[in-house]
Coordinates of C-alpha atoms in Angstrom, one line a residue:
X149 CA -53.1 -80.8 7.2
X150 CA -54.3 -77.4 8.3
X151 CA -51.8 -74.4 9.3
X152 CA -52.6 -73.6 12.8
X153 CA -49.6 -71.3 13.4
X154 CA -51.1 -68.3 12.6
X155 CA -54.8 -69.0 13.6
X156 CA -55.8 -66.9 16.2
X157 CA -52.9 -64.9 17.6
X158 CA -52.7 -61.2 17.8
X159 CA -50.5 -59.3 15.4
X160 CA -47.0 -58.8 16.6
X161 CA -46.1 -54.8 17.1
X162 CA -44.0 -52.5 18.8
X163 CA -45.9 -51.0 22.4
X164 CA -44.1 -47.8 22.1
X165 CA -45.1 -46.9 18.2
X166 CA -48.6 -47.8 19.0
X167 CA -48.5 -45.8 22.7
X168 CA -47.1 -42.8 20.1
X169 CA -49.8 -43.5 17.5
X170 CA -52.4 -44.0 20.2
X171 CA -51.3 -40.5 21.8
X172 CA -51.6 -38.7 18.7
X173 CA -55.4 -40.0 17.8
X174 CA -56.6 -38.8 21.5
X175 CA -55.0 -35.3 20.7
X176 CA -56.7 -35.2 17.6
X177 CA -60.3 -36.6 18.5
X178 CA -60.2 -36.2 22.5
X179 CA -61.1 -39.8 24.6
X180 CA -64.9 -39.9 23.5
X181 CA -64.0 -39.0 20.0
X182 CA -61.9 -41.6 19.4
X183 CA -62.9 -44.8 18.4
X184 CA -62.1 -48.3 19.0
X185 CA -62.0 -48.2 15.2
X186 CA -59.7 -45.1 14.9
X187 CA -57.5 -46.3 17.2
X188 CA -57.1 -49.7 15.9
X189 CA -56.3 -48.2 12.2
X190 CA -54.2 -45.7 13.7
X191 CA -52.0 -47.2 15.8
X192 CA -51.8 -50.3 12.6
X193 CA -53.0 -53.5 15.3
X194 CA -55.9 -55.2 15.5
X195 CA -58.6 -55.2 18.0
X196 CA -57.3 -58.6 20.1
X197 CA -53.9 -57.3 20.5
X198 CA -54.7 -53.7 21.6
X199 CA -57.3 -55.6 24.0
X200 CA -54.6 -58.5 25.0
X201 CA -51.9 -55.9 25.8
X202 CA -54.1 -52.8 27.0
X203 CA -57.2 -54.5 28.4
X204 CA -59.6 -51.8 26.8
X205 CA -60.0 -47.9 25.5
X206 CA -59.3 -46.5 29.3
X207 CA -55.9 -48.8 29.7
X208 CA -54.4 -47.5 26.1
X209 CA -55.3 -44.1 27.0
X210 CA -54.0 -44.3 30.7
X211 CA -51.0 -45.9 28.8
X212 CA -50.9 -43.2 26.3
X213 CA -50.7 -40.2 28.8
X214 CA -47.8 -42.1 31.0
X215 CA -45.9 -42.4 27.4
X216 CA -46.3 -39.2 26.4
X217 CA -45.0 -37.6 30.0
X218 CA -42.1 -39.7 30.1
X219 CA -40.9 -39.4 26.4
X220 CA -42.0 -36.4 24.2
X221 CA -43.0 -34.0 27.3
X222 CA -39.5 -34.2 28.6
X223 CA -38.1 -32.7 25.1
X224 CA -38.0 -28.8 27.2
X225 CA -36.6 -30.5 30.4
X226 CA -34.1 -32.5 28.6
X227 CA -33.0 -28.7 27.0
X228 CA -33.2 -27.5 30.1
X229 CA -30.6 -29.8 32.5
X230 CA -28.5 -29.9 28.8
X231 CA -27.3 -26.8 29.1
X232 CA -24.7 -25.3 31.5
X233 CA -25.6 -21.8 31.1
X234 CA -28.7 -20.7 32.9
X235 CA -30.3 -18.1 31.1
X236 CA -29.8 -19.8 27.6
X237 CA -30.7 -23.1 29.7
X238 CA -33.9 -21.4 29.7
X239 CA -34.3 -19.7 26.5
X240 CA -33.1 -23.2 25.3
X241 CA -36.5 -24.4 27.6
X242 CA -38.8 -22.3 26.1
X243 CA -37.7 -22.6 22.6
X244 CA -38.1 -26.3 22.8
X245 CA -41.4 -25.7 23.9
X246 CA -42.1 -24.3 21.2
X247 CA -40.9 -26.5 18.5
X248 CA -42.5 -29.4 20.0
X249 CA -46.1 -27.4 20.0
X250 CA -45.9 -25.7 16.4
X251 CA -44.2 -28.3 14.7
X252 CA -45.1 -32.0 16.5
X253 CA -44.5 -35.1 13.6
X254 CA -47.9 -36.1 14.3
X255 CA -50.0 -32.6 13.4
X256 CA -51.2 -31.7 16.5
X257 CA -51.0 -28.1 17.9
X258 CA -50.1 -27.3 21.6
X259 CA -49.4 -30.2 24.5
X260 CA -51.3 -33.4 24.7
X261 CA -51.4 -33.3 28.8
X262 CA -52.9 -29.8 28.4
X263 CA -55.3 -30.0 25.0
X264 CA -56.4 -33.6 25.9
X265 CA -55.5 -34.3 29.5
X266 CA -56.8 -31.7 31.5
X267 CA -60.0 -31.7 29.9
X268 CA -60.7 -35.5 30.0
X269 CA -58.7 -35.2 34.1
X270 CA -61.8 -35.4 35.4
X271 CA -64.2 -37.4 33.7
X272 CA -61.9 -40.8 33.3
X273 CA -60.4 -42.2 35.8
X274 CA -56.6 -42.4 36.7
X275 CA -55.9 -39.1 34.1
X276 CA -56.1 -36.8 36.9
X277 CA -54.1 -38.7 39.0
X278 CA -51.3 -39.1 36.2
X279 CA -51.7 -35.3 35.1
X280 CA -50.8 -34.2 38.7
X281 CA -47.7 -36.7 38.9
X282 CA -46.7 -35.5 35.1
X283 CA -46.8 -31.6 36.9
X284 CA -45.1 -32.4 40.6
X285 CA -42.1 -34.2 38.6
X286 CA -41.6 -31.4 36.0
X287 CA -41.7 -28.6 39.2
X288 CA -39.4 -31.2 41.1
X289 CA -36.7 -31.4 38.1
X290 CA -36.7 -27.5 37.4
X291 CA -36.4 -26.9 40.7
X292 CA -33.7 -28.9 40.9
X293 CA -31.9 -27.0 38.2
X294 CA -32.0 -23.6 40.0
X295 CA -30.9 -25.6 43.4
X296 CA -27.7 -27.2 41.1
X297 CA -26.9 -22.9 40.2
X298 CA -27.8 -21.5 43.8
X299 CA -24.7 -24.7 44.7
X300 CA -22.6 -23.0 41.8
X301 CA -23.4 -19.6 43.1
X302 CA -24.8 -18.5 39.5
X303 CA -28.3 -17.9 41.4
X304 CA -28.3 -15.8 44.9
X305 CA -28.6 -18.2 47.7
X306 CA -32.2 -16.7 48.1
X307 CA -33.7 -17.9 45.0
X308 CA -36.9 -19.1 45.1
X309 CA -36.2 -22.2 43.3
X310 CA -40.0 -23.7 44.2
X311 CA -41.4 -20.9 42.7
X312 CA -39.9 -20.1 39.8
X313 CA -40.1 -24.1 38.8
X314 CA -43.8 -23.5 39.1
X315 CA -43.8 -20.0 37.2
X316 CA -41.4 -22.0 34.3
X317 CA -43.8 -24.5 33.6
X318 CA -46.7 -22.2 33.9
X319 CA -45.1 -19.5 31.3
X320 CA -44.7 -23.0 29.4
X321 CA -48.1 -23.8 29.4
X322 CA -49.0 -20.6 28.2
X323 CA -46.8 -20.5 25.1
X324 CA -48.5 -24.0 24.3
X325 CA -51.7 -23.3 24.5
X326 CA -51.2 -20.6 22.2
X327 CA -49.8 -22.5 19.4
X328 CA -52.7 -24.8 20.4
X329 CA -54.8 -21.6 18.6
X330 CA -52.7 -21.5 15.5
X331 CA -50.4 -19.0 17.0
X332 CA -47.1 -19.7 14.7
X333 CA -43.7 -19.9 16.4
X334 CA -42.4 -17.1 15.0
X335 CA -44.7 -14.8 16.9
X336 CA -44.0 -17.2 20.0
X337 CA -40.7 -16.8 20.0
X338 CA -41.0 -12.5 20.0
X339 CA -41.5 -12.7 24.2
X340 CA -39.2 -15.1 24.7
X341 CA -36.0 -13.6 26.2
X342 CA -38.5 -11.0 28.2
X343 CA -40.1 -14.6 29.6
X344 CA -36.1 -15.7 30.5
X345 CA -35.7 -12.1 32.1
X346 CA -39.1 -13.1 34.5
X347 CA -38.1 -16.4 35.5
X348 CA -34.6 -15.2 36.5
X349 CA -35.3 -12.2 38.3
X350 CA -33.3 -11.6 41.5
X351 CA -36.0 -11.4 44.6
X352 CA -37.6 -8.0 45.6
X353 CA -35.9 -7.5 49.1
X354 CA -38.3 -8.2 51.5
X355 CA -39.9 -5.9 53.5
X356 CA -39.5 -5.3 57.3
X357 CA -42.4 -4.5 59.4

């Protein structure tokens, strides 16, 4: 009597580890660079169960980028709406940025939605789309968090809590693609407090006409 029980069906495995491994094989080689083959070895699965639970390259790596945003892009947020205190709330913000870019498990240098991401946003379709939801939320929580201090009084009721979300992430952004050059986080923490000092600054008054 032959075994049919295991004839045919896709290796068992956990979505999330291979989303993780997947994500750190497209911030290495870029979409085009990585292959089917790559992938498959890299994320430990065969090629029937990434294509029975991705459907093909473009679903893993739409799949990849909506892990990443939701999981290990939110390390600087989480530091962020952690702490009570504002200013180290941001310090704590930027720092985290900056141990996730110089020091990620997987290798890579800098942030996946900006090394990987952005460049592919506009050449496969559905990255842009997620890259500009993965940007709107993260302005929508920081802003969020200077609203929660302009209620506590800790921020002037004038604040521009918009705008300074936006400048946070931006100064962010910055700082990553820096250590995406090799730039060590010793020398990216030097600015750091000065970058705190920028993003907390009291409004110029405005003026009258």
């Amino acid at each position: 009597m032959i075994d049919t029980k295991k004839v045919g069906r896709p290796k068992k495995f956990d979505r999330d580890d291979a989303l993780a491994a997947a994500v750190n094989i497209f911030w290495a080689k870029g979409y085009d660079g990585a292959s089917m083959k790559d992938l498959t070895q890299g994320m430990g699965i065969n090629g029937p169960s990434l294509y029975a639970e991705f459907g093909d390259k473009h679903g893993l790596y739409l799949g990849a980028i909506d892990q990443y945003a939701n999981n290990d892009a939110c390390a600087p947020l989480v530091a962020l709406e952690s702490e009570e205190n504002i200013a180290i709330a941001v310090e704590s913000f930027f720092l985290a940025a900056i141990e996730y870019s110089t020091h990620h498990e997987g290798g890579a240098k800098g942030c996946f939605l900006a090394s990987c991401v952005a460049t592919s946003a506009g050449e496969v379709d559905g990255a842009q789309e997620l890259l500009k939801e993965a940007i709107e939320t993260t302005d929508i929580r920081i802003a969020a968090r200077f609203e929660l201090e302009k209620s506590k009084r800790t921020l002037p009721l004038d604040f521009p809590s918009e705008e300074r979300a936006q400048l946070l992430f931006d100064l962010r952004q910055g700082l990553v693609f820096r250590a995406r050059a090799g730039i060590g986080d010793d020398v990216l923490k030097l600015n750091v407090k000065q970058l705190v000092a920028m993003v907390l600054a009291t409004p110029s008054p405005k003026i009258q006409d």
